[in-house]
PDB file of C-alpha atoms in Angstrom:
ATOM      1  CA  UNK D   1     264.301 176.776 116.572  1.00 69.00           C
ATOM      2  CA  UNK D   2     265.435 179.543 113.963  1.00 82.00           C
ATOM      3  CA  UNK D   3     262.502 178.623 111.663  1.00 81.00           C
ATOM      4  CA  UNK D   4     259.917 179.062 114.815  1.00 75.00           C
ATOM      5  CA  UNK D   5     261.800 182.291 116.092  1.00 80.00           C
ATOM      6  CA  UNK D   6     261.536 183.405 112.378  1.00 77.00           C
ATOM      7  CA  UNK D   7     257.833 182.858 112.575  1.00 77.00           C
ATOM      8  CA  UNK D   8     256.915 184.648 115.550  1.00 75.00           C
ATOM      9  CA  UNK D   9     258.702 187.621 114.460  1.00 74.00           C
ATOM     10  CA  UNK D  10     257.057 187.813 110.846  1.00 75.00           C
ATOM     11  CA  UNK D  11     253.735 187.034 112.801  1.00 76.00           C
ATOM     12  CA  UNK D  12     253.880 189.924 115.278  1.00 72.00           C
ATOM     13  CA  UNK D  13     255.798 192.890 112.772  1.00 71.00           C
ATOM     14  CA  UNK D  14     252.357 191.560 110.290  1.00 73.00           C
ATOM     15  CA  UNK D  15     249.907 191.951 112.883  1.00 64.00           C
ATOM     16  CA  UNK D  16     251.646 195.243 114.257  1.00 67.00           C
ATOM     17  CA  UNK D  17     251.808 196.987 110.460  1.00 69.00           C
ATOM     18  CA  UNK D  18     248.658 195.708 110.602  1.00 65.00           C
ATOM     19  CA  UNK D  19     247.000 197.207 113.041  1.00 62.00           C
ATOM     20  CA  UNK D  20     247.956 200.549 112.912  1.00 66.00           C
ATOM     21  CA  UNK D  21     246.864 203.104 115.155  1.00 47.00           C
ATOM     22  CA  UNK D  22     245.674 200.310 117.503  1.00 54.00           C
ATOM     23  CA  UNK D  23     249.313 199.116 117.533  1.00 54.00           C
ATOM     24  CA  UNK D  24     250.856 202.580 118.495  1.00 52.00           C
ATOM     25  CA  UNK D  25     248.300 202.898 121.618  1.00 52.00           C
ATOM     26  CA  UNK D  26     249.233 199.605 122.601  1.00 55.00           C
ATOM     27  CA  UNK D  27     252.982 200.643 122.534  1.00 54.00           C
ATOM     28  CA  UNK D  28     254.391 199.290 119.806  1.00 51.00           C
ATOM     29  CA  UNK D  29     255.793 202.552 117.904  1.00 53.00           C
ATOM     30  CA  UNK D  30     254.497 204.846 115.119  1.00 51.00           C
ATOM     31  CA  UNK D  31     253.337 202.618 112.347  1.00 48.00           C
ATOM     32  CA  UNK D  32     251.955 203.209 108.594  1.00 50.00           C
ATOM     33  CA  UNK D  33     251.525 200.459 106.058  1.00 51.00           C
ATOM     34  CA  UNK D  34     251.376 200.928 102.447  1.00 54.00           C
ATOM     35  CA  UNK D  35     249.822 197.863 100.071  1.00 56.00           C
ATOM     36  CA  UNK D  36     252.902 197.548  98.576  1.00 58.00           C
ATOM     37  CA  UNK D  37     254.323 196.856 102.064  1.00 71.00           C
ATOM     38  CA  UNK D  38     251.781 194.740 102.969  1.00 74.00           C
ATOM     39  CA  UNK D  39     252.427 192.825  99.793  1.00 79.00           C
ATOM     40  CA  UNK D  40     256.312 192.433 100.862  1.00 82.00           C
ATOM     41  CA  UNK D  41     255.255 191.031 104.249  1.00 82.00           C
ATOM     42  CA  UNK D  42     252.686 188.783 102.834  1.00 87.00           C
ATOM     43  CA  UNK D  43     255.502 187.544 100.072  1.00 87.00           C
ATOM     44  CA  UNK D  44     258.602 187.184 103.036  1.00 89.00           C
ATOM     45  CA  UNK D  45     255.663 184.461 104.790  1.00 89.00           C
ATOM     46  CA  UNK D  46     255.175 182.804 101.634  1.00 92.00           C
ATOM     47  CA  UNK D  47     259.372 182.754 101.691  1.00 93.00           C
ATOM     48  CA  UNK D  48     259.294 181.743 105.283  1.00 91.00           C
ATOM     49  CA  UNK D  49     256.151 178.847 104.741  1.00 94.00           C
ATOM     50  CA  UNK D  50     258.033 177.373 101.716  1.00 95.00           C
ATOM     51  CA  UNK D  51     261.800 177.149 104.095  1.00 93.00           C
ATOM     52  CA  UNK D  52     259.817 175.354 106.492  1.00 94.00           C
ATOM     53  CA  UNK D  53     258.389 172.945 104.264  1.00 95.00           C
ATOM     54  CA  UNK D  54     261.905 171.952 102.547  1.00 95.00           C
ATOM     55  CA  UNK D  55     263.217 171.814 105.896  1.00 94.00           C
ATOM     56  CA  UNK D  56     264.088 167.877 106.016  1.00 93.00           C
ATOM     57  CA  UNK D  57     262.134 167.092 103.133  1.00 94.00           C
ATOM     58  CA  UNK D  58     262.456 163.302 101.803  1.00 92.00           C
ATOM     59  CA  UNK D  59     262.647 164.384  97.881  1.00 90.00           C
ATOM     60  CA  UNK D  60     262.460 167.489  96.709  1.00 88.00           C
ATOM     61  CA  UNK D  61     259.412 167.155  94.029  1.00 86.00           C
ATOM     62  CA  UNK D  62     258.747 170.578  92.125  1.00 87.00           C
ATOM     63  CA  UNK D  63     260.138 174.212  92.786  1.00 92.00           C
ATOM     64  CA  UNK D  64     257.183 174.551  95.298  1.00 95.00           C
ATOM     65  CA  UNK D  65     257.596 172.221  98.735  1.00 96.00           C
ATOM     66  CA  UNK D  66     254.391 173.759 100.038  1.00 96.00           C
ATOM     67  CA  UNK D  67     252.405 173.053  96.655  1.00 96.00           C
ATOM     68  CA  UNK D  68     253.793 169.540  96.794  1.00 96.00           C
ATOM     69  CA  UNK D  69     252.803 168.710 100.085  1.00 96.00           C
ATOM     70  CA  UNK D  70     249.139 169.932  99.064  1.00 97.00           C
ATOM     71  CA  UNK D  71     249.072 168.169  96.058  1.00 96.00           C
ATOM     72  CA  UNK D  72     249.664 164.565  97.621  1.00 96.00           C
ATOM     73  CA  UNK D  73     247.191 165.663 100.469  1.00 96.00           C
ATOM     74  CA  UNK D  74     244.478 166.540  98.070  1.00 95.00           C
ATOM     75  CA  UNK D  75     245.794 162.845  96.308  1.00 94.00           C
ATOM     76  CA  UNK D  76     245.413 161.016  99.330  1.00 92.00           C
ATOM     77  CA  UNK D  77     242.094 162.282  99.751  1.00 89.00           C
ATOM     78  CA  UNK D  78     240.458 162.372  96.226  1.00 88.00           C
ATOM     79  CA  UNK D  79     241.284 158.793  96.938  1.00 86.00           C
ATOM     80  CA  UNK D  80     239.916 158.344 100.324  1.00 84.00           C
ATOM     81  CA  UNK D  81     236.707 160.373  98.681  1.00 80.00           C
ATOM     82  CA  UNK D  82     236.527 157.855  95.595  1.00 80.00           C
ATOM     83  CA  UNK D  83     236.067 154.681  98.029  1.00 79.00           C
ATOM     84  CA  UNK D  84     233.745 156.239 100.522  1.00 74.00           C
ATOM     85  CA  UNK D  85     231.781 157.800  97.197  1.00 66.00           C
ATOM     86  CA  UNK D  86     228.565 155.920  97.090  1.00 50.00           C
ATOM     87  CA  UNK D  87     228.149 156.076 100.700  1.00 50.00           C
ATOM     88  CA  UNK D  88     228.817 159.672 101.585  1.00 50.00           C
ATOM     89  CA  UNK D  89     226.385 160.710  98.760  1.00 52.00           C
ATOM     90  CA  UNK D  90     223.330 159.610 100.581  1.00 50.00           C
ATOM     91  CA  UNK D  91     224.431 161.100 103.677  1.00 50.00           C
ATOM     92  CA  UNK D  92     225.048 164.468 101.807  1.00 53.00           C
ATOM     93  CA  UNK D  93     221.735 163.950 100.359  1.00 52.00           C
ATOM     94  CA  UNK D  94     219.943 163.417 103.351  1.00 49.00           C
ATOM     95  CA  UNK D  95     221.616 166.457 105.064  1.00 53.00           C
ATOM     96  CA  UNK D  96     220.371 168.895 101.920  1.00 52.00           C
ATOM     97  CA  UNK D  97     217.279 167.786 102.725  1.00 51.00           C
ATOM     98  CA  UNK D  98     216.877 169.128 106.243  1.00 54.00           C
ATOM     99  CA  UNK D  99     218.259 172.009 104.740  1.00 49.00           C
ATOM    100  CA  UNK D 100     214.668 172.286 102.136  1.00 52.00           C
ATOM    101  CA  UNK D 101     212.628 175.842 102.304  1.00 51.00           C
ATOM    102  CA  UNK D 102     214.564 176.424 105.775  1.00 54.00           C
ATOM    103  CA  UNK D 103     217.543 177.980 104.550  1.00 54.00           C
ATOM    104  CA  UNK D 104     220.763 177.448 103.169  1.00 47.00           C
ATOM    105  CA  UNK D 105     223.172 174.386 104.688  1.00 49.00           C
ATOM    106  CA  UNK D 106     226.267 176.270 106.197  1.00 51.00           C
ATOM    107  CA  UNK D 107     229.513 176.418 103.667  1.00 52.00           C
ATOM    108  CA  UNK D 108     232.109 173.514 104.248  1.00 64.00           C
ATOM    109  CA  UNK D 109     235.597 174.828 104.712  1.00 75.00           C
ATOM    110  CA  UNK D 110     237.779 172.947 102.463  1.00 87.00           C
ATOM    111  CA  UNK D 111     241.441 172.968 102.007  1.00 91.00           C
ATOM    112  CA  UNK D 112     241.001 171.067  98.766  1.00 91.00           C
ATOM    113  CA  UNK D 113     238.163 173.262  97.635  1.00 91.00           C
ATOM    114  CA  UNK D 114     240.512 176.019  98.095  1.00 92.00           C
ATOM    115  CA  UNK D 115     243.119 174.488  96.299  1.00 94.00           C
ATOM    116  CA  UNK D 116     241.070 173.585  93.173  1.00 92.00           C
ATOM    117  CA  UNK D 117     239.784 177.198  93.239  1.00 90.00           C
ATOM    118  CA  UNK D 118     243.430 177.838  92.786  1.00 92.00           C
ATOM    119  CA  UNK D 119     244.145 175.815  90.650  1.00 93.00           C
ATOM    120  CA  UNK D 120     241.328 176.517  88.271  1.00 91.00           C
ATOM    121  CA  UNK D 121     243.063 180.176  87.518  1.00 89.00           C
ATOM    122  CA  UNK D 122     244.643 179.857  84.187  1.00 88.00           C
ATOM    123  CA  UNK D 123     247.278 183.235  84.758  1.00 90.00           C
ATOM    124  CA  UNK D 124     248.786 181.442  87.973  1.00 91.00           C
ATOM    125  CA  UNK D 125     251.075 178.631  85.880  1.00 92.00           C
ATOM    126  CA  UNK D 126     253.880 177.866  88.363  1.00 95.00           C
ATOM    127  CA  UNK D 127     253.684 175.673  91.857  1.00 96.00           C
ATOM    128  CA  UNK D 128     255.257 178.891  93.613  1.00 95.00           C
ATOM    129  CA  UNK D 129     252.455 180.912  92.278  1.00 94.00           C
ATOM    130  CA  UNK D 130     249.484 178.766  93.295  1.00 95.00           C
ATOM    131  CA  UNK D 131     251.146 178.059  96.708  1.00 96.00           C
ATOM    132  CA  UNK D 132     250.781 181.800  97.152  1.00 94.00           C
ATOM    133  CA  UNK D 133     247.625 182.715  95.906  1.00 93.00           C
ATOM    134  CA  UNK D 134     246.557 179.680  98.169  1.00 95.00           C
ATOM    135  CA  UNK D 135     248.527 181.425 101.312  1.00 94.00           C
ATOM    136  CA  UNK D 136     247.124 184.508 100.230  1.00 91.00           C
ATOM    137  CA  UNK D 137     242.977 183.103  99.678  1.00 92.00           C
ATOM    138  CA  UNK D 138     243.691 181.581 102.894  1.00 93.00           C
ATOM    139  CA  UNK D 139     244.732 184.069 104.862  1.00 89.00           C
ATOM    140  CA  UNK D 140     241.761 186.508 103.086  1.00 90.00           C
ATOM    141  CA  UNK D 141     239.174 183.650 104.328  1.00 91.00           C
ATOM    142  CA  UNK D 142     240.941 183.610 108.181  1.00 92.00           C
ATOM    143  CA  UNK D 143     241.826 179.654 107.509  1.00 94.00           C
ATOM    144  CA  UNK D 144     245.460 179.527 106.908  1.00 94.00           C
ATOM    145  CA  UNK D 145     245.943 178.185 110.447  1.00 94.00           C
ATOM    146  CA  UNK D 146     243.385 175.815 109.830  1.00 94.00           C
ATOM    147  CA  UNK D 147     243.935 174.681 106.777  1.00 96.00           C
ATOM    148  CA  UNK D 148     247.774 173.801 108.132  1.00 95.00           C
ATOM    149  CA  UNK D 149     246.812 171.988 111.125  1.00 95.00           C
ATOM    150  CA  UNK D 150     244.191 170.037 108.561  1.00 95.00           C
ATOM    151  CA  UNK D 151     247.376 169.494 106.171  1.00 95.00           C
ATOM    152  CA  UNK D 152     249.459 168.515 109.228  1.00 95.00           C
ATOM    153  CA  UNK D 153     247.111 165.753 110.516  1.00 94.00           C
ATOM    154  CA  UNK D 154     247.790 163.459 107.732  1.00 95.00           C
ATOM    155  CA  UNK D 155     251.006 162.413 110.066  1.00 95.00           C
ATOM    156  CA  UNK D 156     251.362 159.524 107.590  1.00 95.00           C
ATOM    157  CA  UNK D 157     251.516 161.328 104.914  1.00 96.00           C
ATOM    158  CA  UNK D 158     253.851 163.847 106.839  1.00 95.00           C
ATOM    159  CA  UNK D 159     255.813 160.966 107.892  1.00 95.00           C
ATOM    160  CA  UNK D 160     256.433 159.459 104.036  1.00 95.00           C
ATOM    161  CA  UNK D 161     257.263 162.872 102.936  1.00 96.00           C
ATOM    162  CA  UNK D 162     259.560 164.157 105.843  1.00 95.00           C
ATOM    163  CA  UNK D 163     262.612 163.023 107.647  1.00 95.00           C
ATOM    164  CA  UNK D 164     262.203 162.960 111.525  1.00 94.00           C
ATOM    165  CA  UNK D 165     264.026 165.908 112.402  1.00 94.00           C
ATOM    166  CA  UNK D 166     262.350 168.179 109.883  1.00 93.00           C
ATOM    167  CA  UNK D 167     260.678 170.921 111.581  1.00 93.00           C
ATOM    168  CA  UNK D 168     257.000 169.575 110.458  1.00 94.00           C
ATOM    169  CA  UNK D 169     257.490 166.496 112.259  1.00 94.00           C
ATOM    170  CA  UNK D 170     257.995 168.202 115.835  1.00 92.00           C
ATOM    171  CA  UNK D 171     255.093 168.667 117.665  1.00 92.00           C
ATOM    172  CA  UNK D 172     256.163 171.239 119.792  1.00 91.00           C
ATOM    173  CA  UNK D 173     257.617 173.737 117.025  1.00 91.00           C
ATOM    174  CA  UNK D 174     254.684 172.753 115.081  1.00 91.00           C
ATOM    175  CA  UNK D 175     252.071 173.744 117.753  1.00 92.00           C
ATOM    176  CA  UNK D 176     253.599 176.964 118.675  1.00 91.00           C
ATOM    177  CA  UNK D 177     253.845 177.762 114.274  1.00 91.00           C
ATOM    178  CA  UNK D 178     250.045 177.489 114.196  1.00 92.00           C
ATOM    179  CA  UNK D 179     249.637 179.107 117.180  1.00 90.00           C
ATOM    180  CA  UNK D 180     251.527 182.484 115.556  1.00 89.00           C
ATOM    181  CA  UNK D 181     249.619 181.890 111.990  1.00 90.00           C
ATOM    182  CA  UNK D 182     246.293 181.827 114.271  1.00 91.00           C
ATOM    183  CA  UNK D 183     246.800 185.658 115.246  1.00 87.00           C
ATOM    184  CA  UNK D 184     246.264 186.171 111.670  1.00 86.00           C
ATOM    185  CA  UNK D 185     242.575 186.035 112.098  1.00 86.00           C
ATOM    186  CA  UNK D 186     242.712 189.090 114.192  1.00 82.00           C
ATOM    187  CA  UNK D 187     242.794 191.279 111.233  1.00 79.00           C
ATOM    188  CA  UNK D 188     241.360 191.525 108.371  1.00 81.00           C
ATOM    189  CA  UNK D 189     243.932 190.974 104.931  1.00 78.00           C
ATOM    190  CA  UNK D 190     242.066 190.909 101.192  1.00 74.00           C
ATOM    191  CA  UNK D 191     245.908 190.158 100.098  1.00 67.00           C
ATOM    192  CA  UNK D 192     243.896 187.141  97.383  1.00 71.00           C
ATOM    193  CA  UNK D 193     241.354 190.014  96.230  1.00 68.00           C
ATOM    194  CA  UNK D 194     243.919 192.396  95.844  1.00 62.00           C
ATOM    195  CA  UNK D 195     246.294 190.354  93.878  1.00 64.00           C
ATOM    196  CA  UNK D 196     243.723 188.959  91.880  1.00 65.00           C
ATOM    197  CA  UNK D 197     241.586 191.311  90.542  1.00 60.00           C
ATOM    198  CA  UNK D 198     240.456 189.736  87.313  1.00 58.00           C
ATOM    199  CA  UNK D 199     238.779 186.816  89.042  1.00 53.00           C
TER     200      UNK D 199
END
């Protein structure tokens, strides 16, 4: 309950510093945001994300909870991927090919491409760090709600790694959370781009 309460309010004060002018017409108070603000807000959700996902966590593996639950996810499905391998590549293959001289096939959002994107980028070294910069590329790209509720469907995973009261495991809380990180796609953050600016 304090963990979703939490979340709503770091939702709405982001969205609100956010928005700006649009903000103060609606009624919600004279508002300026610097970057380095917007960087504090966007670092107190990484806080919040990684409280959430130690709440009634199984082992702790890492300094990271968030980066650890990725990590077996994009396990689980490297392997999933390695026994469906010979099979899937002549479906991919046959769906490039209706793409031929027409135009390009439509980019496939990935929570493990993302991740391997982050985790190609040799200055990010700790689990904190790349569970971040993946918040932060996520957030950029308007999929951090998405990529969650992806992460989230595993429930066996989710069940291995979590005790049944932890806050993951109720549906409820967990609904309303990606309900609040959804309003996140109504504006536009470059919080990876900004941070990042030698990639």
């Amino acid at each position: 309950e304090g963990l979703l309460k939490e979340c709503r309010n770091k939702t709405k004060r982001m969205l609100v510093e956010k928005m700006g002018r649009e903000a103060v017409e609606l009624g919600h108070g004279e508002v300026t945001i610097t970057g380095v603000e917007e960087n504090t807000l966007i670092a107190s959700l990484c806080d919040l994300l990684e409280r959430i996902w130690s709440h009634g966590l199984q082992v702790k593996q890492g300094k990271s909870a968030l980066w650890s639950h990725l990590l077996h996810y994009q396990e689980t499905k490297e392997k999933k991927e390695a026994v469906l391998g010979s099979s899937t590549g002549i479906i991919q293959d046959l769906e490039r090919r209706k793409f031929d001289g027409l135009a390009m096939p439509p980019l496939k959002i990935s929570l493990t491409q993302d991740m391997r994107h982050i985790q190609n980028i040799g200055e990010i070294k700790t689990d904190v760090g790349k569970a971040r910069a993946w918040v932060r590329l996520s957030m950029e790209k308007k999929l951090l709600s998405s990529h969650i509720k992806q992460l989230l469907s595993d429930h066996e995973l989710t069940k291995k790694l979590y005790k049944r009261y932890a806050f993951l495991r109720c549906d409820d809380e967990k609904e309303q959370f990606l309900y609040h990180l959804l309003s996140f796609n109504a504006v536009d953050y470059f919080c990876f781009t900004n941070v990042f600016t030698t990639i």
